[in-house]
Short mmCIF file of C-alpha atoms and ligand atoms in Angstrom, two decimals:
data_model
loop_
_atom_site.label_atom_id
_atom_site.label_comp_id
_atom_site.label_asym_id
_atom_site.label_seq_id
_atom_site.Cartn_x
_atom_site.Cartn_y
_atom_site.Cartn_z
CA MET A 16 -30.62 -31.88 6.78
CA ARG A 17 -29.52 -34.57 9.24
CA ASN A 18 -27.48 -36.60 6.80
CA VAL A 19 -24.58 -34.23 6.26
CA THR A 20 -21.61 -35.77 4.49
CA LYS A 21 -18.19 -34.48 3.43
CA ASP A 22 -19.50 -34.38 -0.13
CA ASN A 23 -22.86 -32.64 0.37
CA ILE A 24 -21.97 -30.18 3.15
CA THR A 25 -21.30 -27.34 0.69
CA ASP A 26 -24.73 -27.70 -0.91
CA VAL A 27 -26.30 -27.95 2.54
CA PHE A 28 -24.60 -24.70 3.54
CA MET A 29 -26.02 -22.98 0.45
CA SER A 30 -29.51 -24.31 1.15
CA TYR A 31 -29.44 -22.83 4.68
CA MET A 32 -29.26 -19.28 3.26
CA GLY A 33 -32.72 -17.73 3.38
CA PRO A 34 -34.51 -16.20 0.39
CA GLN A 35 -34.00 -12.71 1.83
CA THR A 36 -30.19 -13.04 1.61
CA PRO A 37 -28.99 -10.24 -0.70
CA PRO A 38 -27.90 -11.80 -4.04
CA ARG A 39 -24.36 -10.40 -3.91
CA LEU A 40 -23.85 -11.69 -0.35
CA GLN A 41 -25.15 -15.07 -1.49
CA GLU A 42 -22.66 -15.06 -4.37
CA VAL A 43 -19.62 -13.86 -2.37
CA LEU A 44 -20.18 -15.83 0.83
CA GLY A 45 -21.37 -18.89 -1.08
CA SER A 46 -18.23 -18.88 -3.22
CA LEU A 47 -15.98 -18.26 -0.21
CA VAL A 48 -17.45 -21.24 1.65
CA LYS A 49 -17.32 -23.42 -1.44
CA HIS A 50 -13.59 -22.67 -1.82
CA LEU A 51 -13.00 -23.18 1.91
CA HIS A 52 -14.70 -26.57 1.81
CA ASP A 53 -12.86 -27.56 -1.37
CA PHE A 54 -9.59 -26.47 0.25
CA ALA A 55 -10.24 -28.60 3.37
CA ARG A 56 -11.16 -31.62 1.23
CA GLU A 57 -8.21 -31.11 -1.12
CA VAL A 58 -5.55 -31.01 1.60
CA ASN A 59 -7.46 -33.37 3.92
CA LEU A 60 -7.17 -30.74 6.67
CA THR A 61 -6.47 -32.28 10.09
CA HIS A 62 -7.88 -31.14 13.46
CA ASP A 63 -4.41 -30.13 14.53
CA GLU A 64 -3.87 -27.96 11.45
CA TRP A 65 -7.28 -26.35 11.78
CA ASN A 66 -6.66 -25.57 15.46
CA LYS A 67 -3.40 -23.90 14.46
CA GLY A 68 -5.36 -21.82 11.95
CA ILE A 69 -7.81 -20.71 14.63
CA ALA A 70 -4.93 -19.91 17.02
CA PHE A 71 -3.35 -17.80 14.26
CA LEU A 72 -6.57 -15.80 13.76
CA GLU A 73 -6.89 -15.29 17.51
CA ALA A 74 -3.30 -14.07 17.75
CA ALA A 75 -3.86 -11.67 14.83
CA ALA A 76 -6.93 -10.25 16.59
CA GLU A 77 -5.05 -10.00 19.88
CA ILE A 78 -2.19 -7.92 18.46
CA SER A 79 -4.46 -5.60 16.43
CA ASP A 80 -5.41 -2.13 17.66
CA GLU A 81 -5.94 1.39 16.29
CA GLU A 82 -2.41 1.48 14.91
CA ARG A 83 -1.61 -2.17 14.31
CA HIS A 84 -3.69 -3.72 11.53
CA GLU A 85 -2.57 -7.33 11.44
CA PHE A 86 -5.42 -8.49 9.19
CA VAL A 87 -4.57 -5.81 6.59
CA LEU A 88 -0.98 -7.00 6.77
CA LEU A 89 -2.14 -10.60 6.34
CA SER A 90 -4.15 -9.64 3.27
CA ASP A 91 -1.08 -7.77 1.95
CA VAL A 92 1.45 -10.59 2.38
CA LEU A 93 -0.98 -13.16 0.95
CA GLY A 94 -1.29 -11.01 -2.17
CA LEU A 95 -5.03 -10.54 -1.68
CA SER A 96 -4.87 -6.73 -1.38
CA SER A 97 -2.91 -6.54 -4.62
CA LEU A 98 -5.19 -9.02 -6.37
CA VAL A 99 -8.26 -6.90 -5.53
CA ASP A 100 -6.38 -3.87 -6.94
CA LEU A 101 -5.48 -5.74 -10.11
CA LEU A 102 -9.05 -6.95 -10.63
CA HIS A 103 -10.22 -3.35 -10.86
CA ALA A 104 -7.26 -1.83 -12.69
CA ASP A 105 -8.02 0.63 -15.48
CA PRO A 106 -5.31 0.51 -18.19
CA ASN A 107 -5.92 4.19 -18.99
CA GLY A 108 -4.73 5.38 -15.58
CA THR A 109 -1.73 5.03 -13.30
CA SER A 110 -1.78 1.64 -11.56
CA SER A 111 -3.00 1.51 -8.02
CA SER A 112 -1.03 -0.17 -5.26
CA VAL A 113 -1.47 -1.12 -1.61
CA LEU A 114 -2.49 1.58 0.87
CA GLY A 115 -0.71 -0.26 3.68
CA PRO A 116 -1.38 0.20 7.37
CA PHE A 117 0.53 3.46 7.85
CA HIS A 118 -1.69 5.97 6.10
CA ILE A 119 -3.17 8.52 8.52
CA SER A 120 -5.87 11.01 7.73
CA GLY A 121 -5.68 14.73 8.46
CA SER A 122 -2.23 15.41 7.02
CA PRO A 123 -1.28 19.11 7.16
CA ASP A 124 -1.31 21.22 4.00
CA LEU A 125 1.90 21.12 2.02
CA ALA A 126 2.31 24.23 -0.13
CA GLN A 127 3.60 23.99 -3.72
CA GLY A 128 7.34 23.49 -3.33
CA GLY A 129 6.88 22.71 0.36
CA ASP A 130 9.29 20.57 2.34
CA LEU A 131 8.79 17.27 4.22
CA ARG A 132 12.45 16.74 5.15
CA LYS A 133 12.45 19.32 7.94
CA SER A 134 15.51 18.87 10.14
CA PHE A 135 16.23 15.26 9.12
CA ASP A 136 19.81 14.79 8.07
CA ALA A 137 19.64 13.13 4.65
CA PRO A 138 20.20 14.23 1.05
CA VAL A 139 17.33 16.18 -0.49
CA LEU A 140 14.89 14.54 -2.90
CA LEU A 141 12.96 16.94 -5.12
CA ALA A 142 9.77 15.27 -6.38
CA GLU A 143 7.52 16.81 -8.99
CA GLY A 144 5.10 15.88 -11.73
CA CYS A 145 1.69 16.49 -13.21
CA VAL A 146 -1.71 15.10 -12.27
CA LYS A 147 -3.50 14.56 -15.56
CA ASP A 148 -6.39 12.81 -17.27
CA PRO A 149 -5.94 9.96 -19.79
CA ASP A 150 -5.76 12.53 -22.64
CA GLY A 151 -2.86 14.29 -20.93
CA ASN A 152 -4.83 17.34 -19.75
CA PRO A 153 -3.85 18.65 -16.31
CA ILE A 154 -6.46 18.17 -13.59
CA ALA A 155 -6.69 21.48 -11.74
CA GLY A 156 -7.47 21.25 -8.05
CA ALA A 157 -6.43 17.60 -7.60
CA THR A 158 -5.14 16.78 -4.13
CA LEU A 159 -2.20 14.55 -3.29
CA ASP A 160 -1.96 12.94 0.12
CA ILE A 161 1.74 12.08 0.39
CA TRP A 162 3.52 9.93 2.99
CA GLN A 163 6.74 7.99 3.42
CA THR A 164 9.16 6.74 6.04
CA ALA A 165 11.88 8.80 7.68
CA PRO A 166 15.51 7.97 6.77
CA ASN A 167 15.47 5.32 9.55
CA GLY A 168 12.83 3.32 7.63
CA LEU A 169 10.08 4.01 10.17
CA TYR A 170 6.70 5.68 9.65
CA SER A 171 5.78 8.34 12.16
CA SER A 172 3.29 6.05 13.94
CA GLN A 173 6.08 3.49 14.53
CA ASP A 174 8.65 5.95 15.81
CA PRO A 175 8.43 7.84 19.12
CA GLU A 176 11.14 10.21 17.82
CA GLN A 177 8.83 11.56 15.08
CA THR A 178 5.81 13.84 15.38
CA THR A 179 2.42 12.53 14.22
CA TYR A 180 2.54 14.08 10.75
CA SER A 181 6.27 13.77 10.11
CA PHE A 182 6.75 12.90 6.41
CA HIS A 183 3.04 13.38 5.71
CA GLY A 184 1.56 16.23 3.65
CA LEU A 185 -1.49 17.17 1.60
CA GLN A 186 -0.83 19.20 -1.55
CA THR A 187 -3.39 20.76 -3.89
CA VAL A 188 -2.31 21.35 -7.48
CA GLY A 189 -3.04 24.52 -9.43
CA ALA A 190 -4.37 25.03 -12.97
CA ASP A 191 -1.26 23.38 -14.48
CA GLY A 192 -1.90 20.17 -12.50
CA ARG A 193 1.67 20.20 -11.19
CA TYR A 194 2.82 19.08 -7.77
CA ALA A 195 6.25 19.73 -6.30
CA PHE A 196 7.81 19.13 -2.92
CA THR A 197 11.09 18.21 -1.28
CA SER A 198 11.75 15.31 1.04
CA VAL A 199 14.41 12.67 1.59
CA ARG A 200 15.12 9.60 -0.49
CA PRO A 201 12.79 6.88 0.86
CA VAL A 202 14.53 3.72 2.08
CA GLU A 203 13.57 0.06 1.83
CA TYR A 204 12.06 -1.25 5.07
CA THR A 205 10.50 -4.33 6.62
CA VAL A 206 6.79 -4.75 7.24
CA PRO A 207 6.02 -5.47 10.92
CA SER A 208 7.18 -9.06 11.45
CA ASP A 209 7.00 -9.39 15.24
CA GLY A 210 3.46 -10.82 15.15
CA PRO A 211 1.60 -13.81 13.69
CA VAL A 212 2.03 -12.56 10.09
CA GLY A 213 5.79 -12.48 10.68
CA ASP A 214 5.52 -16.13 11.84
CA ILE A 215 3.94 -17.01 8.49
CA LEU A 216 6.68 -15.19 6.57
CA ARG A 217 9.38 -17.04 8.50
CA ALA A 218 7.62 -20.40 8.17
CA CYS A 219 7.51 -19.90 4.40
CA GLY A 220 11.15 -18.78 4.19
CA ARG A 221 10.07 -15.30 3.10
CA HIS A 222 11.70 -11.99 3.96
CA PRO A 223 9.65 -9.01 5.24
CA TRP A 224 11.24 -6.33 2.98
CA ARG A 225 9.51 -3.79 0.78
CA PRO A 226 11.33 -1.74 -1.86
CA SER A 227 11.63 1.95 -1.02
CA HIS A 228 8.66 4.02 -2.17
CA LEU A 229 6.64 7.21 -1.91
CA HIS A 230 2.92 6.81 -1.19
CA PHE A 231 0.22 8.92 -2.84
CA VAL A 232 -3.56 9.09 -2.60
CA VAL A 233 -4.63 11.34 -5.46
CA GLU A 234 -8.18 12.67 -5.58
CA ALA A 235 -10.08 15.02 -7.88
CA GLU A 236 -13.76 15.63 -8.44
CA GLY A 237 -15.16 13.46 -11.23
CA TYR A 238 -12.22 11.01 -11.15
CA ARG A 239 -11.58 7.66 -9.49
CA PRO A 240 -9.39 8.15 -6.39
CA LEU A 241 -5.94 6.70 -6.97
CA VAL A 242 -4.12 4.93 -4.12
CA THR A 243 -0.61 4.23 -5.29
CA GLU A 244 3.14 4.24 -4.63
CA VAL A 245 6.18 4.86 -6.80
CA PHE A 246 9.44 2.92 -6.61
CA PRO A 247 12.97 3.75 -7.79
CA GLU A 248 14.26 1.49 -10.56
CA ASP A 249 17.48 0.64 -8.74
CA ASP A 250 15.91 -0.73 -5.56
CA PRO A 251 17.20 -4.21 -4.64
CA TYR A 252 13.72 -5.36 -3.57
CA LEU A 253 11.86 -4.18 -6.68
CA ASP A 254 11.32 -7.73 -7.89
CA GLN A 255 10.58 -9.23 -4.51
CA ASP A 256 8.22 -6.87 -2.71
CA THR A 257 6.75 -8.90 0.13
CA VAL A 258 3.31 -7.31 -0.42
CA PHE A 259 3.31 -7.61 -4.25
CA GLY A 260 2.80 -3.84 -4.76
CA VAL A 261 5.19 -3.11 -7.66
CA ARG A 262 3.83 -2.48 -11.18
CA GLU A 263 5.92 -1.64 -14.21
CA ASP A 264 4.39 1.83 -14.64
CA LEU A 265 5.10 2.71 -10.98
CA VAL A 266 8.85 2.42 -11.41
CA MET A 267 10.59 5.82 -11.48
CA GLN A 268 14.07 7.08 -12.15
CA TYR A 269 16.04 9.37 -9.87
CA GLN A 270 18.18 11.97 -11.58
CA ASN A 271 21.42 12.90 -9.82
CA MET A 272 21.50 16.69 -9.79
CA PRO A 273 24.87 18.39 -9.29
CA ALA A 274 25.74 20.73 -6.43
CA GLY A 275 24.55 24.28 -7.04
CA SER A 276 21.64 23.29 -9.32
CA PHE A 277 18.78 23.42 -6.80
CA PRO A 278 16.02 25.79 -8.09
CA LYS A 279 16.69 29.35 -6.95
CA SER A 280 12.99 29.96 -6.29
CA GLY A 281 9.66 28.15 -6.01
CA PHE A 282 10.69 25.81 -3.19
CA GLU A 283 10.67 26.22 0.56
CA LEU A 284 14.32 25.08 0.48
CA SER A 285 15.33 27.45 -2.35
CA GLY A 286 18.43 29.33 -1.26
CA SER A 287 19.38 26.76 1.39
CA VAL A 288 20.43 23.70 -0.66
CA ASP A 289 23.93 23.94 -2.14
CA ASP A 290 24.77 20.23 -2.27
CA ALA A 291 23.96 17.65 -4.92
CA PHE A 292 20.41 16.34 -4.67
CA LEU A 293 18.09 13.77 -6.26
CA LYS A 294 15.20 14.65 -8.49
CA VAL A 295 12.25 12.67 -9.75
CA ASP A 296 9.60 13.77 -12.23
CA PHE A 297 6.61 11.44 -12.17
CA ASP A 298 3.17 12.08 -13.69
CA LEU A 299 0.03 10.56 -12.23
CA THR A 300 -2.98 9.80 -14.44
CA LEU A 301 -6.50 9.64 -13.05
CA VAL A 302 -9.39 8.00 -14.89
CA PRO A 303 -12.92 9.46 -14.90
CA ALA A 304 -15.21 8.06 -12.20
C1 BEZ B 414 3.40 0.27 3.36
O1 BEZ B 414 3.84 0.45 2.25
O2 BEZ B 414 3.36 1.21 4.12
C2 BEZ B 414 2.97 -1.12 3.74
C3 BEZ B 414 2.18 -1.83 2.88
C4 BEZ B 414 1.77 -3.10 3.24
C5 BEZ B 414 2.16 -3.64 4.44
C6 BEZ B 414 2.97 -2.91 5.30
C7 BEZ B 414 3.38 -1.63 4.94
FE1 FE B 415 5.02 2.15 2.73
#
C-alpha cells in the first residue's frame, strides 16, 4: 500500500500480517495497535510528545537490571497489572494481587510456628490461618511463600543491612491446612520513585506509597496458584494504594494481644515473648485448577 493515510493506516497494519500469524497474536497485537493508533488520533499526538514517550521507554530500559524491574513497576502504577488480575478473578477464591518486583525465589523453609523477625527490634506479629478450598476443607500440603519488608520499609534486595532471605520464608501446611509464623508488623512504604516511573508519578501529582502488607504465593497440587497480599484495615493508604492492589477481601484485622498471652508452645518464640503482641488470623482460599 503506497497510499497510507491517517485514517487507513490501522487497516493497512492489519493487512501486513501474514496468514501464518497465530490467531491469538493477530487478535492481541492487532487490538493493541488499533488502540495505539486511535489514541494518537484522539489526542493528536505531536512529534515532541512522542519523542518524550520514546525517551521514557529508553530511560526505563536503562535503569532496569536483575533487581530493578522498571517495566513491571510501570505496569503496576498504570493499573495494568491489577487489571489483568481482575480480569481472571475467581469469586470462589481469595482475590489475587500484585506480585511486585521484590519476590525472590528459593526462600528457606519456615517451620510451623517459625520466626521471620530474627533480631529485628520491633513488636511481634503472630500470623496464622488456614489454606482451604472453596467448600472450606483444608488443603493439606499447600505451600506458602511469604515475604515482607523489614521495619525500615525496605525489602532485603533494597537494603545492604539485610541478608538475602531476610523476611522471606516458605512454609508447608500439614493435614489441618494451617499456617503459623511470627514476624514484625509490616509498614507502609514507597515504591521505587527515583527513576522514570517516579517522574510519571510526580508529573501526575501522585504519591508513591503502598499500604503495609504481607505477601503470599500459595500453591497446592490441583489448585490455581494464588499470588496475593493482605492489608491491615487501619492503614492510612488502604484507599490510595499507588499500585491498585487492595481488594475488600484482602483487608485483615490485627488483634492487640496483652502481655503474657503469647502461646506457651508451638512457636519458635514460645517462652521468649512476654510483651504485648499483635495477632492476625487470615484464611486463604484456593480454587481448583
Ligand atoms: C510490592 O508490594 O512489593 C510492590 C508492588 C508493586 C510495585 C512495587 C512494590
Ligand atoms: Fe510489597
